[in-house]
Amino acid sequence: MIADPAFARPGRFWKGNIHTHSDMSDGMRTAADVCATYREAGYDFLALTDHFMAKYGFPIVDTRPFRTSGFTTILGAELHAPQTALGEIWHILAVGLPPDFAPLAEGEDGPAIAARAIAAGAFVAIPHPAWYGLTIEDAARIPGAHAVEVYNHTSQLRTDRGDGAYLADQMLAGGRRIGLIAVDDAHFACPDAFGGWLMVKAEANEPEALLAALKGGAYYATQGPLIHDIAWGEHEVEVTCSPAASVMVLGRGSRAAQHVAPGTTRVRLPIAKPRGGGFARIVVADAQGRRAWANPVHFEG
């Protein structure tokens, strides 16, 4: 058995949320309060990602003053530009932006500003695709995106459109190599914090180390369940986790295998079907229906 790359990487797992808003755009709390809220809830890091729009002054909120010895922040923003296939303004999550990232240029569209963010060193993700009807054709226009939001908590609470797995699986089936993230997207107009987060494996809880781990796919996404280890063999995968009601390995189309039994903490699943489709990904669900999502692995040939 070979350890999954995200779990084999040196370091430890750090808990963080990388999509959140403050009153620097349309959030209800100050940046200081938002950072304090996550720090006091036991998070190790936070990216405050206010809406990068002219009406808010194109903010990249400087959260560096709110770092402590046990809590860090990564600068970022939710970028916007015209326009998706449905005529919606683009939403593009960019984490690890420089403080002087330039405002939207005249004539710049969503894919162009996403490419500029990637060139500036950011981890770029496709946020809440179900919430605003992002199509697979739209997603293809951002070829450099590192991840897609498999779960957005506020979108789920407010519109029942928080699940991005369907788009992610279409992208993976088409050969796209993409990570899966879970986020709050908290605005604090309702209890929309602490519903989805990342466990990022890095050697230090520092912005540069966390950003490198994000870009390297060294993380898993969760609503609560913990994944302790994943090991891949030629014919099966072994998953070790917190007590689960079901553990699944999913692949292209309907290719899947699962173990459904309350209290499962270790299981081996056959992977012949997912392997034949080119990729596989692990999902762990607990008795409350909360899920954890590992990043996909890809099989040659």
mmCIF file of N, CA, C and O in Angstrom, residues 126 129-130 133-140 148-150 163-180 250-254 277-279 281 296 298:
data_model
loop_
_atom_site.group_PDB
_atom_site.id
_atom_site.type_symbol
_atom_site.label_atom_id
_atom_site.label_comp_id
_atom_site.label_asym_id
_atom_site.label_seq_id
_atom_site.Cartn_x
_atom_site.Cartn_y
_atom_site.Cartn_z
ATOM 1 N N ILE A 126 -12.826 27.594 -7.861
ATOM 2 C CA ILE A 126 -14.134 27.895 -8.448
ATOM 3 C C ILE A 126 -15.163 27.789 -7.332
ATOM 4 O O ILE A 126 -15.454 26.689 -6.853
ATOM 5 N N PRO A 129 -20.364 26.662 -7.365
ATOM 6 C CA PRO A 129 -20.829 26.583 -8.747
ATOM 7 C C PRO A 129 -22.330 26.362 -8.869
ATOM 8 O O PRO A 129 -22.971 26.922 -9.765
ATOM 9 N N ALA A 130 -22.909 25.553 -7.968
ATOM 10 C CA ALA A 130 -24.353 25.299 -8.055
ATOM 11 C C ALA A 130 -25.159 26.539 -7.716
ATOM 12 O O ALA A 130 -26.252 26.742 -8.254
ATOM 13 N N GLY A 133 -25.250 28.571 -10.965
ATOM 14 C CA GLY A 133 -25.434 27.864 -12.220
ATOM 15 C C GLY A 133 -24.230 27.859 -13.134
ATOM 16 O O GLY A 133 -24.367 27.948 -14.362
ATOM 17 N N LEU A 134 -23.026 27.711 -12.563
ATOM 18 C CA LEU A 134 -21.833 27.659 -13.386
ATOM 19 C C LEU A 134 -21.835 26.372 -14.202
ATOM 20 O O LEU A 134 -22.125 25.292 -13.679
ATOM 21 N N THR A 135 -21.519 26.463 -15.475
ATOM 22 C CA THR A 135 -21.545 25.300 -16.353
ATOM 23 C C THR A 135 -20.161 24.681 -16.488
ATOM 24 O O THR A 135 -19.136 25.291 -16.160
ATOM 25 N N ILE A 136 -20.134 23.461 -17.006
ATOM 26 C CA ILE A 136 -18.863 22.804 -17.248
ATOM 27 C C ILE A 136 -18.052 23.575 -18.286
ATOM 28 O O ILE A 136 -16.819 23.629 -18.221
ATOM 29 N N GLU A 137 -18.734 24.226 -19.221
ATOM 30 C CA GLU A 137 -18.036 25.060 -20.211
ATOM 31 C C GLU A 137 -17.405 26.272 -19.551
ATOM 32 O O GLU A 137 -16.299 26.683 -19.904
ATOM 33 N N ASP A 138 -18.118 26.866 -18.566
ATOM 34 C CA ASP A 138 -17.527 27.973 -17.805
ATOM 35 C C ASP A 138 -16.257 27.499 -17.096
ATOM 36 O O ASP A 138 -15.219 28.165 -17.157
ATOM 37 N N ALA A 139 -16.352 26.375 -16.413
ATOM 38 C CA ALA A 139 -15.211 25.874 -15.651
ATOM 39 C C ALA A 139 -14.001 25.626 -16.550
ATOM 40 O O ALA A 139 -12.854 25.851 -16.145
ATOM 41 N N ALA A 140 -14.257 25.179 -17.773
ATOM 42 C CA ALA A 140 -13.161 24.918 -18.710
ATOM 43 C C ALA A 140 -12.418 26.189 -19.095
ATOM 44 O O ALA A 140 -11.276 26.128 -19.555
ATOM 45 N N VAL A 148 -12.218 23.256 -6.850
ATOM 46 C CA VAL A 148 -13.613 23.659 -6.943
ATOM 47 C C VAL A 148 -14.223 23.442 -5.561
ATOM 48 O O VAL A 148 -13.840 22.524 -4.831
ATOM 49 N N GLU A 149 -15.138 24.318 -5.161
ATOM 50 C CA GLU A 149 -15.807 24.150 -3.877
ATOM 51 C C GLU A 149 -16.780 22.981 -3.967
ATOM 52 O O GLU A 149 -17.824 23.064 -4.621
ATOM 53 N N VAL A 150 -16.446 21.899 -3.298
ATOM 54 C CA VAL A 150 -17.345 20.749 -3.248
ATOM 55 C C VAL A 150 -18.475 21.006 -2.254
ATOM 56 O O VAL A 150 -19.543 20.409 -2.334
ATOM 57 N N ASP A 163 -23.662 22.242 -2.857
ATOM 58 C CA ASP A 163 -22.882 21.071 -3.253
ATOM 59 C C ASP A 163 -22.312 21.250 -4.653
ATOM 60 O O ASP A 163 -23.064 21.433 -5.617
ATOM 61 N N GLY A 164 -20.983 21.184 -4.763
ATOM 62 C CA GLY A 164 -20.334 21.318 -6.061
ATOM 63 C C GLY A 164 -19.804 20.012 -6.610
ATOM 64 O O GLY A 164 -19.055 20.005 -7.595
ATOM 65 N N ALA A 165 -20.184 18.873 -5.996
ATOM 66 C CA ALA A 165 -19.623 17.591 -6.400
ATOM 67 C C ALA A 165 -19.971 17.228 -7.839
ATOM 68 O O ALA A 165 -19.158 16.628 -8.554
ATOM 69 N N TYR A 166 -21.181 17.592 -8.276
ATOM 70 C CA TYR A 166 -21.592 17.227 -9.627
ATOM 71 C C TYR A 166 -20.681 17.886 -10.663
ATOM 72 O O TYR A 166 -20.212 17.225 -11.607
ATOM 73 N N LEU A 167 -20.379 19.160 -10.491
ATOM 74 C CA LEU A 167 -19.470 19.829 -11.419
ATOM 75 C C LEU A 167 -18.067 19.254 -11.314
ATOM 76 O O LEU A 167 -17.409 18.991 -12.325
ATOM 77 N N ALA A 168 -17.603 19.025 -10.088
ATOM 78 C CA ALA A 168 -16.260 18.479 -9.903
ATOM 79 C C ALA A 168 -16.115 17.131 -10.605
ATOM 80 O O ALA A 168 -15.112 16.868 -11.275
ATOM 81 N N ASP A 169 -17.124 16.275 -10.470
ATOM 82 C CA ASP A 169 -17.034 14.957 -11.101
ATOM 83 C C ASP A 169 -17.069 15.049 -12.624
ATOM 84 O O ASP A 169 -16.419 14.248 -13.311
ATOM 85 N N GLN A 170 -17.811 16.006 -13.154
ATOM 86 C CA GLN A 170 -17.777 16.208 -14.604
ATOM 87 C C GLN A 170 -16.379 16.630 -15.058
ATOM 88 O O GLN A 170 -15.873 16.153 -16.087
ATOM 89 N N MET A 171 -15.772 17.537 -14.304
ATOM 90 C CA MET A 171 -14.429 17.998 -14.640
ATOM 91 C C MET A 171 -13.432 16.841 -14.573
ATOM 92 O O MET A 171 -12.605 16.658 -15.480
ATOM 93 N N LEU A 172 -13.518 16.050 -13.509
ATOM 94 C CA LEU A 172 -12.608 14.914 -13.358
ATOM 95 C C LEU A 172 -12.816 13.884 -14.461
ATOM 96 O O LEU A 172 -11.852 13.329 -14.999
ATOM 97 N N ALA A 173 -14.068 13.623 -14.821
ATOM 98 C CA ALA A 173 -14.358 12.651 -15.880
ATOM 99 C C ALA A 173 -13.805 13.111 -17.221
ATOM 100 O O ALA A 173 -13.471 12.288 -18.082
ATOM 101 N N GLY A 174 -13.703 14.428 -17.400
ATOM 102 C CA GLY A 174 -13.146 14.966 -18.626
ATOM 103 C C GLY A 174 -11.634 15.060 -18.629
ATOM 104 O O GLY A 174 -11.045 15.597 -19.570
ATOM 105 N N GLY A 175 -10.999 14.568 -17.567
ATOM 106 C CA GLY A 175 -9.546 14.563 -17.496
ATOM 107 C C GLY A 175 -8.939 15.714 -16.734
ATOM 108 O O GLY A 175 -7.712 15.812 -16.626
ATOM 109 N N ARG A 176 -9.762 16.589 -16.200
ATOM 110 C CA ARG A 176 -9.258 17.737 -15.450
ATOM 111 C C ARG A 176 -8.727 17.277 -14.090
ATOM 112 O O ARG A 176 -9.380 16.499 -13.399
ATOM 113 N N ARG A 177 -7.589 17.785 -13.698
ATOM 114 C CA ARG A 177 -7.038 17.494 -12.378
ATOM 115 C C ARG A 177 -7.369 18.677 -11.477
ATOM 116 O O ARG A 177 -6.828 19.773 -11.661
ATOM 117 N N ILE A 178 -8.252 18.452 -10.535
ATOM 118 C CA ILE A 178 -8.804 19.541 -9.738
ATOM 119 C C ILE A 178 -8.969 19.072 -8.298
ATOM 120 O O ILE A 178 -9.312 17.912 -8.047
ATOM 121 N N GLY A 179 -8.687 19.963 -7.335
ATOM 122 C CA GLY A 179 -8.884 19.640 -5.935
ATOM 123 C C GLY A 179 -10.293 19.970 -5.474
ATOM 124 O O GLY A 179 -11.066 20.620 -6.185
ATOM 125 N N LEU A 180 -10.624 19.531 -4.267
ATOM 126 C CA LEU A 180 -11.958 19.713 -3.703
ATOM 127 C C LEU A 180 -11.839 20.428 -2.367
ATOM 128 O O LEU A 180 -11.156 19.945 -1.462
ATOM 129 N N LEU A 250 -15.265 6.776 -5.008
ATOM 130 C CA LEU A 250 -16.055 7.155 -6.178
ATOM 131 C C LEU A 250 -15.138 7.412 -7.355
ATOM 132 O O LEU A 250 -14.047 7.968 -7.210
ATOM 133 N N GLY A 251 -15.630 7.044 -8.545
ATOM 134 C CA GLY A 251 -14.859 7.274 -9.752
ATOM 135 C C GLY A 251 -15.715 7.861 -10.851
ATOM 136 O O GLY A 251 -16.743 8.493 -10.599
ATOM 137 N N ARG A 252 -15.303 7.633 -12.091
ATOM 138 C CA ARG A 252 -15.982 8.211 -13.250
ATOM 139 C C ARG A 252 -17.390 7.625 -13.398
ATOM 140 O O ARG A 252 -17.596 6.437 -13.292
ATOM 141 N N GLY A 253 -18.360 8.507 -13.628
ATOM 142 C CA GLY A 253 -19.726 8.049 -13.818
ATOM 143 C C GLY A 253 -20.254 7.338 -12.585
ATOM 144 O O GLY A 253 -20.189 7.847 -11.473
ATOM 145 N N SER A 254 -20.765 6.117 -12.769
ATOM 146 C CA SER A 254 -21.347 5.359 -11.659
ATOM 147 C C SER A 254 -20.338 4.452 -10.965
ATOM 148 O O SER A 254 -20.712 3.674 -10.070
ATOM 149 N N GLY A 277 -11.795 4.012 -14.649
ATOM 150 C CA GLY A 277 -12.281 5.307 -15.115
ATOM 151 C C GLY A 277 -11.273 6.418 -15.038
ATOM 152 O O GLY A 277 -11.567 7.558 -15.420
ATOM 153 N N GLY A 278 -10.079 6.118 -14.513
ATOM 154 C CA GLY A 278 -8.999 7.094 -14.537
ATOM 155 C C GLY A 278 -8.779 7.870 -13.255
ATOM 156 O O GLY A 278 -7.717 8.464 -13.065
ATOM 157 N N PHE A 279 -9.763 7.909 -12.357
ATOM 158 C CA PHE A 279 -9.563 8.620 -11.101
ATOM 159 C C PHE A 279 -10.425 7.987 -10.020
ATOM 160 O O PHE A 279 -11.378 7.254 -10.291
ATOM 161 N N ARG A 281 -11.871 9.058 -5.775
ATOM 162 C CA ARG A 281 -11.846 9.978 -4.637
ATOM 163 C C ARG A 281 -12.623 9.357 -3.483
ATOM 164 O O ARG A 281 -13.575 8.612 -3.688
ATOM 165 N N PRO A 296 -8.941 13.880 -5.275
ATOM 166 C CA PRO A 296 -8.869 12.726 -6.178
ATOM 167 C C PRO A 296 -7.419 12.271 -6.403
ATOM 168 O O PRO A 296 -6.477 13.064 -6.338
ATOM 169 N N HIS A 298 -5.275 10.003 -9.449
ATOM 170 C CA HIS A 298 -5.427 9.717 -10.870
ATOM 171 C C HIS A 298 -4.563 8.515 -11.241
ATOM 172 O O HIS A 298 -3.447 8.345 -10.754
#
